[in-house]
């Protein structure tokens, strides 16, 4: 298992870049597939996780219900960002061999395996992985993504192509530490892919559009950096260098919800993260600017749908 936390010591002047810097991914499992066609496997749902598939030899198709099938050729990558189950196969209509986690495979470690299938058709080789994504801003980023993100080799850019080449080189021959290098490259690959998709978007409204707005983005970034600060519309307007009334109207227009509603929603997602690490309800409420634990609990339940106590993960020994 590998965890990649990119958290710069400087203050970014690019709010979208800063959101990507705070994207935290933890590799849960990786699989190298070597299959002679025809073949197909079911990828089960993995909760709030991201799955990725990279083709290094041959081709493969990724199919998510409700989305058009995506054909991958060498150098292409597909992300399935919302934890949904999907099909991975050599061609349309090929019947599935079963769930990928239930098929015979060689486990090189607890988190890394090689899946082989002997068929009579063209060969395909793939690198696949499942990663969890942590952090409130990270989940807001994932919410922007479609059911399948296809990053093809023509638009992936030299950085992504370089990462793919490094991965292919590591997999070409078994060397000490090869698994560790491959899994860390895979984590980087996912972040690069999300960045490539974001770079291709021209959104001017919603969360991404708000981050790209120089004034509204400055206010949102300030909230993300200091969620426990006693925020008001006036305080956010000062961060945006705007009048209170102009900021309030523009924030709602661009983001799609009032400024303080956004602050509360973001705070509750931060709270969910902190409760999940074992912090007490009182500690989290105080850190996020709530004098009353009851008021915090009401706001939390409205936004998350559960009481804070049901979210909290007890610490070992508590």
Short mmCIF file of N, CA and C in Angstrom, two decimals, residues 69-132:
data_model
loop_
_atom_site.label_atom_id
_atom_site.label_comp_id
_atom_site.label_asym_id
_atom_site.label_seq_id
_atom_site.Cartn_x
_atom_site.Cartn_y
_atom_site.Cartn_z
N UNK A 69 -18.94 3.24 -24.14
CA UNK A 69 -17.72 2.44 -23.96
C UNK A 69 -16.49 3.22 -24.39
N UNK A 70 -15.37 2.98 -23.72
CA UNK A 70 -14.12 3.68 -24.01
C UNK A 70 -13.09 2.66 -24.47
N UNK A 71 -12.54 2.88 -25.64
CA UNK A 71 -11.49 1.99 -26.17
C UNK A 71 -10.13 2.56 -25.81
N UNK A 72 -9.30 1.69 -25.23
CA UNK A 72 -7.95 2.09 -24.83
C UNK A 72 -6.93 1.39 -25.70
N UNK A 73 -5.95 2.15 -26.17
CA UNK A 73 -4.82 1.60 -26.91
C UNK A 73 -3.56 1.98 -26.13
N UNK A 74 -2.40 1.43 -26.51
CA UNK A 74 -1.19 1.73 -25.73
C UNK A 74 -0.96 3.24 -25.54
N UNK A 75 -0.74 3.61 -24.28
CA UNK A 75 -0.56 5.02 -23.93
C UNK A 75 -1.81 5.70 -23.45
N UNK A 76 -2.96 5.03 -23.58
CA UNK A 76 -4.23 5.59 -23.09
C UNK A 76 -4.46 5.19 -21.64
N UNK A 77 -5.26 6.00 -20.97
CA UNK A 77 -5.63 5.72 -19.58
C UNK A 77 -7.10 6.04 -19.37
N UNK A 78 -7.77 5.23 -18.56
CA UNK A 78 -9.15 5.51 -18.18
C UNK A 78 -9.25 5.53 -16.66
N UNK A 79 -9.93 6.54 -16.13
CA UNK A 79 -10.25 6.62 -14.71
C UNK A 79 -11.73 6.38 -14.53
N UNK A 80 -12.09 5.58 -13.54
CA UNK A 80 -13.48 5.44 -13.10
C UNK A 80 -13.50 6.04 -11.70
N UNK A 81 -13.89 7.32 -11.57
CA UNK A 81 -13.60 8.07 -10.35
C UNK A 81 -14.58 7.94 -9.20
N UNK A 82 -15.73 7.31 -9.42
CA UNK A 82 -16.75 7.34 -8.37
C UNK A 82 -17.01 5.98 -7.73
N UNK A 83 -16.04 5.08 -7.85
CA UNK A 83 -16.15 3.79 -7.18
C UNK A 83 -17.16 2.84 -7.79
N UNK A 84 -17.63 3.11 -9.00
CA UNK A 84 -18.67 2.28 -9.60
C UNK A 84 -18.10 1.01 -10.20
N UNK A 85 -18.90 -0.07 -10.16
CA UNK A 85 -18.51 -1.29 -10.83
C UNK A 85 -18.51 -1.08 -12.34
N UNK A 86 -17.65 -1.83 -13.05
CA UNK A 86 -17.58 -1.66 -14.50
C UNK A 86 -16.98 -2.90 -15.13
N UNK A 87 -17.01 -2.95 -16.46
CA UNK A 87 -16.47 -4.07 -17.22
C UNK A 87 -15.18 -3.66 -17.91
N UNK A 88 -14.25 -4.57 -17.95
CA UNK A 88 -13.00 -4.39 -18.67
C UNK A 88 -12.87 -5.59 -19.58
N UNK A 89 -12.77 -5.35 -20.91
CA UNK A 89 -12.72 -6.50 -21.81
C UNK A 89 -11.97 -6.21 -23.10
N UNK A 90 -11.68 -7.31 -23.82
CA UNK A 90 -10.87 -7.21 -25.03
C UNK A 90 -11.65 -6.63 -26.19
N UNK A 91 -12.95 -6.73 -26.16
CA UNK A 91 -13.77 -6.19 -27.24
C UNK A 91 -15.23 -6.19 -26.84
N UNK A 92 -16.06 -5.40 -27.50
CA UNK A 92 -17.48 -5.33 -27.16
C UNK A 92 -18.16 -6.69 -27.27
N UNK A 93 -18.99 -6.99 -26.28
CA UNK A 93 -19.78 -8.22 -26.31
C UNK A 93 -19.09 -9.46 -25.81
N UNK A 94 -17.82 -9.38 -25.45
CA UNK A 94 -17.11 -10.56 -24.94
C UNK A 94 -17.64 -10.90 -23.54
N UNK A 95 -18.06 -12.17 -23.29
CA UNK A 95 -18.61 -12.51 -21.97
C UNK A 95 -17.55 -12.46 -20.88
N UNK A 96 -17.99 -12.12 -19.67
CA UNK A 96 -17.07 -11.96 -18.55
C UNK A 96 -16.61 -13.30 -18.00
N UNK A 97 -15.35 -13.33 -17.57
CA UNK A 97 -14.80 -14.50 -16.88
C UNK A 97 -15.21 -14.52 -15.41
N UNK A 98 -15.71 -13.38 -14.89
CA UNK A 98 -16.10 -13.27 -13.49
C UNK A 98 -15.51 -12.04 -12.85
N UNK A 99 -15.75 -11.91 -11.55
CA UNK A 99 -15.18 -10.79 -10.81
C UNK A 99 -13.67 -10.92 -10.75
N UNK A 100 -12.99 -9.80 -10.99
CA UNK A 100 -11.54 -9.86 -11.08
C UNK A 100 -10.90 -10.31 -9.77
N UNK A 101 -11.50 -9.94 -8.62
CA UNK A 101 -10.91 -10.31 -7.34
C UNK A 101 -11.16 -11.77 -6.98
N UNK A 102 -11.98 -12.47 -7.77
CA UNK A 102 -12.25 -13.88 -7.51
C UNK A 102 -11.56 -14.81 -8.51
N UNK A 103 -10.82 -14.23 -9.46
CA UNK A 103 -10.12 -15.04 -10.47
C UNK A 103 -8.74 -15.44 -9.96
N UNK A 104 -8.23 -16.61 -10.41
CA UNK A 104 -6.88 -17.02 -10.00
C UNK A 104 -5.84 -16.01 -10.50
N UNK A 105 -4.92 -15.64 -9.64
CA UNK A 105 -3.86 -14.72 -10.01
C UNK A 105 -2.67 -14.91 -9.08
N UNK A 106 -1.54 -14.43 -9.51
CA UNK A 106 -0.31 -14.54 -8.73
C UNK A 106 -0.16 -13.29 -7.86
N UNK A 107 -0.18 -13.48 -6.56
CA UNK A 107 -0.05 -12.36 -5.64
C UNK A 107 1.42 -12.16 -5.29
N UNK A 108 1.96 -11.06 -5.79
CA UNK A 108 3.35 -10.74 -5.48
C UNK A 108 3.49 -10.14 -4.09
N UNK A 109 2.41 -9.54 -3.60
CA UNK A 109 2.34 -9.03 -2.24
C UNK A 109 0.86 -8.90 -1.89
N UNK A 110 0.60 -8.39 -0.70
CA UNK A 110 -0.78 -8.23 -0.26
C UNK A 110 -1.54 -7.24 -1.14
N UNK A 111 -0.82 -6.33 -1.79
CA UNK A 111 -1.47 -5.26 -2.54
C UNK A 111 -1.09 -5.24 -4.02
N UNK A 112 -0.51 -6.32 -4.52
CA UNK A 112 -0.05 -6.31 -5.90
C UNK A 112 -0.12 -7.72 -6.47
N UNK A 113 -0.73 -7.85 -7.65
CA UNK A 113 -0.88 -9.18 -8.24
C UNK A 113 -0.66 -9.13 -9.74
N UNK A 114 -0.51 -10.34 -10.33
CA UNK A 114 -0.43 -10.49 -11.78
C UNK A 114 -1.55 -11.43 -12.19
N UNK A 115 -2.40 -10.97 -13.11
CA UNK A 115 -3.53 -11.77 -13.62
C UNK A 115 -3.20 -12.19 -15.04
N UNK A 116 -3.23 -13.50 -15.30
CA UNK A 116 -2.92 -14.03 -16.63
C UNK A 116 -4.10 -14.81 -17.18
N UNK A 117 -4.32 -14.68 -18.48
CA UNK A 117 -5.38 -15.43 -19.15
C UNK A 117 -4.85 -15.94 -20.47
N UNK A 118 -4.95 -17.25 -20.66
CA UNK A 118 -4.47 -17.88 -21.89
C UNK A 118 -5.63 -18.04 -22.87
N UNK A 119 -5.60 -17.29 -23.95
CA UNK A 119 -6.61 -17.40 -25.00
C UNK A 119 -5.96 -17.60 -26.35
N UNK A 120 -6.73 -17.43 -27.40
CA UNK A 120 -6.22 -17.65 -28.76
C UNK A 120 -6.19 -16.37 -29.58
N UNK A 121 -6.58 -15.25 -28.98
CA UNK A 121 -6.65 -14.00 -29.71
C UNK A 121 -5.50 -13.07 -29.41
N UNK A 122 -5.60 -11.83 -29.87
CA UNK A 122 -4.52 -10.84 -29.67
C UNK A 122 -4.24 -10.62 -28.18
N UNK A 123 -2.99 -10.32 -27.89
CA UNK A 123 -2.55 -10.13 -26.51
C UNK A 123 -2.78 -8.69 -26.06
N UNK A 124 -3.14 -8.56 -24.80
CA UNK A 124 -3.25 -7.24 -24.17
C UNK A 124 -2.53 -7.27 -22.84
N UNK A 125 -1.86 -6.18 -22.53
CA UNK A 125 -1.22 -6.03 -21.23
C UNK A 125 -1.67 -4.70 -20.63
N UNK A 126 -2.07 -4.76 -19.36
CA UNK A 126 -2.61 -3.59 -18.70
C UNK A 126 -2.04 -3.44 -17.31
N UNK A 127 -2.08 -2.21 -16.81
CA UNK A 127 -1.80 -1.91 -15.41
C UNK A 127 -3.07 -1.30 -14.85
N UNK A 128 -3.58 -1.87 -13.77
CA UNK A 128 -4.82 -1.39 -13.18
C UNK A 128 -4.60 -1.15 -11.68
N UNK A 129 -5.41 -0.28 -11.13
CA UNK A 129 -5.27 0.00 -9.71
C UNK A 129 -6.54 0.58 -9.12
N UNK A 130 -6.61 0.48 -7.80
CA UNK A 130 -7.71 1.07 -7.03
C UNK A 130 -7.09 1.92 -5.94
N UNK A 131 -7.53 3.18 -5.86
CA UNK A 131 -6.98 4.11 -4.88
C UNK A 131 -8.11 4.80 -4.14
N UNK A 132 -7.92 5.00 -2.85
CA UNK A 132 -8.87 5.80 -2.09
C UNK A 132 -8.42 7.25 -2.16
#
